[in-house]
Amino acid sequence: TQLLEQSPQFLSIQEGENLTVYCNSSSVFSSLQWYRQEPGEGPVLLVTVVTGGEVKKLKRLTFQFGDARKDSSLHITAAQPGDTGLYLCAGEGNFNKFYFGSGTKLNVKP
Amino acid sequence: DAGVTQSPTHLIKTRGQHVTLRCSPISGHKSVSWYQQVLGQGPQFIFQYYEKEERGRGNFPDRFSARQFPNYSSELNVNALLLGDSALYLCASSPRRREVTDTQYFGPGTRLTVL
């Protein structure tokens, strides 16, 4: 079983639509990271959130860390085909162990 | 600056063989972690090494081992390969600065296929 549950697993939308991806856990993490991964490549870090309730914005992407530091969300405004990829959340546990969710596969159609 | 590098990029082995995967961290990074990513899933933590010592181990059998060298590069070894070991093996480095939350930077991975 995954320590972090991501939803939805798959998302196919039209260019210009908005979307939200969720990352939930019953565990508390000292930080939570979001990555985007393209086929055959390693994950690329998008953002790290540390403080409960923290909100970070990266252009059209908005990341939020839950108040209790157990969950997070990623909201994309006006999605573009270049946003297509696998979005992974990862929570930092003890000894720099990172627990990954199973990912949300996003496809943005032109 | 060079990112995390891994070699080889692809590898095909047969059941029962062993394999060694290599990773060079970002210059100045002292911590290396290894992950296994099976198709369709998120990465699963295997090991973390810092200053040549194992600092964390995930739920993997003893067939999996690793080490870190004085230059902070690392090797992951897998013995007695099984079909289920087929996966993308990812290496991540981090500076391991104790006073701040660490950030991991991933390499492109080694795609291992076991036939």
Short mmCIF file of C-alpha atoms in Angstrom, two decimals:
data_model
loop_
_atom_site.label_atom_id
_atom_site.label_comp_id
_atom_site.label_asym_id
_atom_site.label_seq_id
_atom_site.Cartn_x
_atom_site.Cartn_y
_atom_site.Cartn_z
CA THR A 1 0.00 0.00 0.00
CA GLN A 2 1.12 3.53 -0.77
CA LEU A 3 1.72 5.88 2.14
CA LEU A 4 0.58 8.71 -0.11
CA GLU A 5 -2.57 8.40 -2.20
CA GLN A 6 -2.89 10.55 -5.27
CA SER A 7 -6.08 11.30 -7.12
CA PRO A 8 -7.12 11.16 -9.79
CA GLN A 9 -4.85 8.49 -11.29
CA PHE A 10 -5.55 9.66 -14.83
CA LEU A 11 -6.74 12.98 -16.16
CA SER A 12 -7.34 13.92 -19.79
CA ILE A 13 -8.43 17.50 -20.44
CA GLN A 14 -8.55 20.08 -23.19
CA GLU A 15 -6.05 22.90 -23.44
CA GLY A 16 -7.22 25.90 -21.42
CA GLU A 17 -9.05 23.94 -18.73
CA ASN A 18 -8.20 24.07 -15.04
CA LEU A 19 -7.44 21.01 -12.92
CA THR A 20 -6.56 19.99 -9.38
CA VAL A 21 -4.52 16.97 -8.30
CA TYR A 22 -4.68 15.73 -4.72
CA CYS A 23 -2.14 14.00 -2.51
CA ASN A 24 -3.41 12.56 0.78
CA SER A 25 -1.92 10.65 3.67
CA SER A 26 -2.65 9.70 7.25
CA SER A 27 0.99 10.46 8.10
CA VAL A 28 2.57 13.79 8.93
CA PHE A 29 5.54 14.85 6.82
CA SER A 30 8.23 17.40 7.52
CA SER A 31 7.95 18.54 3.92
CA LEU A 32 6.20 17.59 0.74
CA GLN A 33 7.50 17.82 -2.78
CA TRP A 34 5.84 17.80 -6.17
CA TYR A 35 7.59 16.44 -9.22
CA ARG A 36 6.79 16.07 -12.89
CA GLN A 37 8.14 13.09 -14.75
CA GLU A 38 8.20 12.45 -18.48
CA PRO A 39 8.49 8.96 -19.98
CA GLY A 40 11.98 7.45 -19.65
CA GLU A 41 13.27 10.29 -17.50
CA GLY A 42 13.75 10.97 -13.82
CA PRO A 43 11.32 13.14 -11.85
CA VAL A 44 11.98 16.87 -11.97
CA LEU A 45 11.29 18.86 -8.81
CA LEU A 46 8.58 21.51 -9.14
CA VAL A 47 8.22 22.74 -5.58
CA THR A 48 8.85 21.92 -1.92
CA VAL A 49 6.33 22.96 0.73
CA VAL A 50 7.33 22.90 4.36
CA THR A 51 4.92 24.86 6.54
CA GLY A 52 1.35 23.71 7.23
CA GLY A 53 -1.07 25.87 5.24
CA GLU A 54 1.68 27.08 2.93
CA VAL A 55 0.74 28.11 -0.60
CA LYS A 56 3.30 28.43 -3.36
CA LYS A 57 2.78 29.63 -6.91
CA LEU A 58 4.88 28.73 -9.91
CA LYS A 59 3.45 30.55 -12.94
CA ARG A 60 0.16 28.73 -13.65
CA LEU A 61 0.76 26.11 -10.93
CA THR A 62 -0.44 26.62 -7.35
CA PHE A 63 0.66 24.24 -4.60
CA GLN A 64 -0.88 24.02 -1.16
CA PHE A 65 0.25 22.09 1.92
CA GLY A 66 -2.49 21.09 4.33
CA ASP A 67 -2.62 22.68 7.78
CA ALA A 68 -1.80 19.34 9.42
CA ARG A 69 0.99 18.61 6.90
CA LYS A 70 -0.68 15.38 5.81
CA ASP A 71 -2.02 16.39 2.42
CA SER A 72 -1.34 18.66 -0.50
CA SER A 73 -2.90 19.81 -3.73
CA LEU A 74 -1.63 21.02 -7.07
CA HIS A 75 -3.84 23.30 -9.14
CA ILE A 76 -3.04 24.11 -12.75
CA THR A 77 -4.75 27.06 -14.40
CA ALA A 78 -5.31 27.14 -18.17
CA ALA A 79 -3.51 23.87 -18.82
CA GLN A 80 -1.28 23.61 -21.89
CA PRO A 81 -0.08 20.55 -23.84
CA GLY A 82 3.38 21.14 -22.35
CA ASP A 83 1.92 20.33 -18.92
CA THR A 84 1.40 16.74 -20.00
CA GLY A 85 3.26 14.27 -17.80
CA LEU A 86 3.19 12.20 -14.62
CA TYR A 87 2.78 14.35 -11.51
CA LEU A 88 4.19 12.80 -8.34
CA CYS A 89 3.99 13.94 -4.76
CA ALA A 90 6.56 12.82 -2.22
CA GLY A 91 6.54 13.25 1.54
CA GLU A 92 9.73 13.51 3.54
CA GLY A 93 9.89 11.17 6.51
CA ASN A 94 12.73 10.40 8.89
CA PHE A 95 16.31 10.08 7.68
CA ASN A 96 15.54 11.83 4.38
CA LYS A 97 13.32 8.97 3.27
CA PHE A 98 10.89 10.15 0.65
CA TYR A 99 7.60 8.33 0.18
CA PHE A 100 6.09 8.77 -3.25
CA GLY A 101 2.52 8.56 -4.36
CA SER A 102 1.65 6.47 -7.40
CA GLY A 103 1.22 9.58 -9.50
CA THR A 104 -1.37 11.35 -11.61
CA LYS A 105 -0.98 10.93 -15.33
CA LEU A 106 -2.08 14.16 -17.01
CA ASN A 107 -2.77 14.48 -20.72
CA VAL A 108 -3.60 17.93 -22.08
CA LYS A 109 -5.04 17.80 -25.57
CA PRO A 110 -4.51 20.73 -27.94
CA ASP B 1 26.70 22.49 -13.77
CA ALA B 2 26.24 18.78 -14.42
CA GLY B 3 23.23 17.14 -12.89
CA VAL B 4 23.00 13.65 -11.48
CA THR B 5 24.36 11.14 -13.96
CA GLN B 6 23.60 7.43 -14.11
CA SER B 7 25.04 4.58 -16.11
CA PRO B 8 24.20 2.60 -18.05
CA THR B 9 21.00 4.09 -19.47
CA HIS B 10 19.59 0.72 -20.46
CA LEU B 11 20.46 -2.82 -19.47
CA ILE B 12 19.09 -6.25 -20.36
CA LYS B 13 19.85 -9.21 -18.10
CA THR B 14 18.51 -12.71 -17.62
CA ARG B 15 17.11 -14.24 -14.47
CA GLY B 16 19.74 -15.23 -11.91
CA GLN B 17 22.35 -12.77 -13.13
CA HIS B 18 23.61 -9.85 -11.12
CA VAL B 19 23.79 -6.18 -12.08
CA THR B 20 25.67 -3.07 -10.95
CA LEU B 21 24.22 0.37 -11.54
CA ARG B 22 26.22 3.54 -11.08
CA CYS B 23 25.41 7.07 -10.02
CA SER B 24 27.39 10.30 -9.81
CA PRO B 25 25.77 13.00 -7.67
CA ILE B 26 25.75 16.71 -8.28
CA SER B 27 29.07 18.24 -7.29
CA GLY B 28 29.01 19.15 -3.61
CA HIS B 29 26.15 16.79 -2.78
CA LYS B 30 27.04 14.23 -0.13
CA SER B 31 23.87 12.16 -0.02
CA VAL B 32 22.69 9.64 -2.60
CA SER B 33 19.42 7.75 -2.58
CA TRP B 34 18.26 4.91 -4.80
CA TYR B 35 14.71 4.25 -5.92
CA GLN B 36 12.97 1.57 -7.95
CA GLN B 37 10.14 2.64 -10.20
CA VAL B 38 8.03 -0.09 -11.71
CA LEU B 39 5.99 0.90 -14.74
CA GLY B 40 2.85 2.75 -13.76
CA GLN B 41 3.88 3.36 -10.16
CA GLY B 42 5.71 5.97 -8.16
CA PRO B 43 9.33 5.46 -7.11
CA GLN B 44 9.94 3.18 -4.12
CA PHE B 45 12.78 4.01 -1.75
CA ILE B 46 15.61 1.42 -1.66
CA PHE B 47 18.59 3.03 0.10
CA GLN B 48 20.04 6.29 1.25
CA TYR B 49 23.76 6.84 1.75
CA TYR B 50 25.44 9.81 3.36
CA GLU B 51 29.16 10.18 3.90
CA LYS B 52 29.67 6.57 2.76
CA GLU B 53 27.33 5.15 5.38
CA GLU B 54 23.90 3.64 4.90
CA ARG B 55 21.39 5.98 6.54
CA GLY B 56 18.14 4.43 5.39
CA ARG B 57 16.82 1.23 3.85
CA GLY B 58 13.46 0.48 2.30
CA ASN B 59 11.59 -2.83 2.18
CA PHE B 60 13.77 -4.62 -0.32
CA PRO B 61 15.37 -8.08 0.01
CA ASP B 62 19.04 -8.63 0.80
CA ARG B 63 19.68 -9.24 -2.89
CA PHE B 64 19.82 -5.46 -3.11
CA SER B 65 22.95 -3.77 -1.78
CA ALA B 66 24.69 -0.48 -2.33
CA ARG B 67 27.74 1.49 -1.38
CA GLN B 68 29.03 5.03 -1.59
CA PHE B 69 32.59 5.95 -2.46
CA PRO B 70 34.84 8.72 -1.06
CA ASN B 71 33.96 10.92 -4.05
CA TYR B 72 30.24 10.44 -3.10
CA SER B 73 29.41 8.42 -6.20
CA SER B 74 27.42 5.28 -5.57
CA GLU B 75 26.71 1.80 -6.88
CA LEU B 76 23.57 -0.27 -6.55
CA ASN B 77 24.01 -4.02 -6.83
CA VAL B 78 21.26 -6.53 -7.37
CA ASN B 79 21.99 -10.26 -7.19
CA ALA B 80 19.99 -13.25 -8.42
CA LEU B 81 17.81 -11.11 -10.66
CA LEU B 82 14.10 -11.87 -10.89
CA LEU B 83 11.66 -10.87 -13.59
CA GLY B 84 10.04 -8.54 -11.06
CA ASP B 85 13.26 -6.54 -10.77
CA SER B 86 12.57 -5.06 -14.20
CA ALA B 87 12.13 -1.35 -13.55
CA LEU B 88 13.58 2.12 -13.89
CA TYR B 89 16.24 2.57 -11.20
CA LEU B 90 16.59 6.17 -10.13
CA CYS B 91 19.37 7.84 -8.24
CA ALA B 92 18.84 11.11 -6.41
CA SER B 93 21.40 13.35 -4.74
CA SER B 94 20.94 15.97 -2.10
CA PRO B 95 23.28 18.27 -0.22
CA ARG B 96 22.03 16.98 3.15
CA ARG B 97 22.27 20.30 4.86
CA ARG B 98 20.93 19.55 8.31
CA GLU B 99 19.55 22.99 9.00
CA VAL B 100 17.10 23.04 6.14
CA THR B 101 14.72 20.57 4.57
CA ASP B 102 16.64 18.64 2.00
CA THR B 103 15.83 18.69 -1.70
CA GLN B 104 16.47 15.73 -3.95
CA TYR B 105 17.61 15.98 -7.55
CA PHE B 106 17.03 12.93 -9.70
CA GLY B 107 19.08 11.44 -12.48
CA PRO B 108 17.54 10.11 -15.69
CA GLY B 109 17.54 6.55 -14.42
CA THR B 110 18.72 3.16 -15.64
CA ARG B 111 16.10 1.05 -17.37
CA LEU B 112 16.70 -2.58 -16.33
CA THR B 113 14.94 -5.37 -18.18
CA VAL B 114 15.18 -8.91 -16.82
CA LEU B 115 14.28 -11.67 -19.27
#
